[in-house]
PDB file of C-alpha atoms in Angstrom:
ATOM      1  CA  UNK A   1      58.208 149.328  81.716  1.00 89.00           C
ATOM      2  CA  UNK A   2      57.335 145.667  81.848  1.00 91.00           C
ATOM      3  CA  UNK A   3      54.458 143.793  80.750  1.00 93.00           C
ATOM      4  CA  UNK A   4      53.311 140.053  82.493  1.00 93.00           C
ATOM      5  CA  UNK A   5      53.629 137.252  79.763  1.00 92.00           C
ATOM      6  CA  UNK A   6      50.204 135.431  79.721  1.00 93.00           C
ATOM      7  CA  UNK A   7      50.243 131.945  81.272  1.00 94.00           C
ATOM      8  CA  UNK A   8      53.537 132.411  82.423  1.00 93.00           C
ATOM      9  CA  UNK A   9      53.371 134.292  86.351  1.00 91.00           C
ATOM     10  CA  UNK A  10      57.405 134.909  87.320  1.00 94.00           C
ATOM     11  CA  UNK A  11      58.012 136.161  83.192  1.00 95.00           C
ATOM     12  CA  UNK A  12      57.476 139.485  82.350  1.00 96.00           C
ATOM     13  CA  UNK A  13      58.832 141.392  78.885  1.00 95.00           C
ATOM     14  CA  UNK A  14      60.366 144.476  79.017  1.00 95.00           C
ATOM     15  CA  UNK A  15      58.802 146.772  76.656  1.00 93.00           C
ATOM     16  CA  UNK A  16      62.200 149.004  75.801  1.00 94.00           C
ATOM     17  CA  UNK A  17      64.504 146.308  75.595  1.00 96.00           C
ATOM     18  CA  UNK A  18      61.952 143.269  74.041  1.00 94.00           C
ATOM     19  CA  UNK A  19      64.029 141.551  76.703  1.00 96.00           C
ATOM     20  CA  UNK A  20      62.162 138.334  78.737  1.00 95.00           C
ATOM     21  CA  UNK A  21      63.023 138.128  82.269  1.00 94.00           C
ATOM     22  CA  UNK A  22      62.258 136.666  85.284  1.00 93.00           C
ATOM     23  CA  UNK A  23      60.777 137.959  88.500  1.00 94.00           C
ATOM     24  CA  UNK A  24      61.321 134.593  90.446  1.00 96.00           C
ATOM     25  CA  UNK A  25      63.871 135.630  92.869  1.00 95.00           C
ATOM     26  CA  UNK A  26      63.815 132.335  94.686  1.00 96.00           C
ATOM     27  CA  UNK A  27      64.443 130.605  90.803  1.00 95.00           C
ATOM     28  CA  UNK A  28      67.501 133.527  91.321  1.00 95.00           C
ATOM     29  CA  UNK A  29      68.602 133.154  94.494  1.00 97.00           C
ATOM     30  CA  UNK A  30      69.149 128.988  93.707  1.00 98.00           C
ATOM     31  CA  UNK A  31      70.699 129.332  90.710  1.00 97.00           C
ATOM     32  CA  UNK A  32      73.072 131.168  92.195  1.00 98.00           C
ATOM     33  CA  UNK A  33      73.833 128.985  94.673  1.00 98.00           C
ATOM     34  CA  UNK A  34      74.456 126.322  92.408  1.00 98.00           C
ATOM     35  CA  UNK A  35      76.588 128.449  90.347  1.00 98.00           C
ATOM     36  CA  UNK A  36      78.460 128.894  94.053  1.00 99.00           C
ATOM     37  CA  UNK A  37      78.570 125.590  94.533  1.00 99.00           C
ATOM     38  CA  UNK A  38      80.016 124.058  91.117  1.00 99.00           C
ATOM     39  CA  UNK A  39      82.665 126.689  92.266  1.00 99.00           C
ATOM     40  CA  UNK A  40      83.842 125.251  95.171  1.00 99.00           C
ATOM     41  CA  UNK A  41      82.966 121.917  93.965  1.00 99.00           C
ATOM     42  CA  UNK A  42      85.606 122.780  91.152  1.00 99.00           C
ATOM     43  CA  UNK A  43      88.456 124.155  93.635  1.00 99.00           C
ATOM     44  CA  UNK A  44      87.914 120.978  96.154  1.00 99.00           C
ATOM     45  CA  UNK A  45      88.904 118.648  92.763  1.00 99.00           C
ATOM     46  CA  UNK A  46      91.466 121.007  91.761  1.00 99.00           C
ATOM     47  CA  UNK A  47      93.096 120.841  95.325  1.00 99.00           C
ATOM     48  CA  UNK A  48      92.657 117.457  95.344  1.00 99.00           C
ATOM     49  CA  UNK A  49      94.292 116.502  92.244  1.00 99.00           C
ATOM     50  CA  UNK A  50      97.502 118.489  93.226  1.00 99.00           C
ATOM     51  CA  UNK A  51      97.159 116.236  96.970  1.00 99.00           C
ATOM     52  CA  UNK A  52      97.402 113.703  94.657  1.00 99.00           C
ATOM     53  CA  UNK A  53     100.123 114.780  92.085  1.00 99.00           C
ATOM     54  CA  UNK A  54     101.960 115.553  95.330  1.00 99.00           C
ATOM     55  CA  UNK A  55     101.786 111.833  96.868  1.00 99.00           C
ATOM     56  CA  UNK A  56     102.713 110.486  93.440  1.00 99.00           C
ATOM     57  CA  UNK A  57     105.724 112.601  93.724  1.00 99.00           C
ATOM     58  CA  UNK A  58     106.204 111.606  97.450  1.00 99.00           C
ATOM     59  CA  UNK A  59     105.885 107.844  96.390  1.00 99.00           C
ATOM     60  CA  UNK A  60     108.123 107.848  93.512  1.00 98.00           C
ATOM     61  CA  UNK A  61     111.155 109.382  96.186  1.00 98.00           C
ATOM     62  CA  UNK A  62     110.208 106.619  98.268  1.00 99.00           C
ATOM     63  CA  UNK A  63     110.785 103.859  95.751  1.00 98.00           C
ATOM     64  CA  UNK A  64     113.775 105.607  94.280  1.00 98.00           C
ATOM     65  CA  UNK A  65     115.524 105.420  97.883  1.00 98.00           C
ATOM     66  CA  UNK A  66     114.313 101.978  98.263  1.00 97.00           C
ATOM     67  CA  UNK A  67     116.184 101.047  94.959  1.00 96.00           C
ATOM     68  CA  UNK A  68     119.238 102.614  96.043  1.00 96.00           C
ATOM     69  CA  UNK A  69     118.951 100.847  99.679  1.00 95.00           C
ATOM     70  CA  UNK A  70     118.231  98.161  97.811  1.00 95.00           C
ATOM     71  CA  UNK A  71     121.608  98.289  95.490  1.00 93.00           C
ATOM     72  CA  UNK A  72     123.967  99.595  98.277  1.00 92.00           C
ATOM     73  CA  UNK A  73     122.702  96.179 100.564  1.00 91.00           C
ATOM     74  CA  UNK A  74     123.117  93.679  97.412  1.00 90.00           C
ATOM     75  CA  UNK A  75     126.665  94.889  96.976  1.00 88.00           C
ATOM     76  CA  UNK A  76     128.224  94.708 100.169  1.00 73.00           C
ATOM     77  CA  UNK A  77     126.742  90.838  99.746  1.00 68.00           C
TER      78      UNK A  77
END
């Protein structure tokens, strides 16, 4: 059973458990879908930051071939 917390309308107290809880569902329902969207906001950075890693990778092959373009051509000077 649940009893309504005076001044407070989407509170209530359940009487078992001494428990406070909310009866907002629209408080609920947003929550939620901030929850859901810190989620995906978290997995877009994480993919990002291996894009990333992976250019930095990419780049540093680049620059090593360069070097060793780079050495063959200043030899054969």
């Amino acid at each position: 059973m649940e009893t309504k917390i005076q001044g407070h309308n989407d509170l209530v107290k359940d009487t078992q458990s001494g428990a406070i809880l909310s009866i907002n569902n629209a408080a609920y329902r947003a929550a939620l879908k901030r929850s859901s969207n810190m989620e995906k906001q978290e997995q877009r950075i994480q993919q990002t930051n291996a894009e990333i890693n992976n250019i930095k990778g990419e780049l540093s092959e680049v620059k090593d071939m360069l070097k060793q373009l780079l050495e063959v051509v200043n030899d054969g000077r």
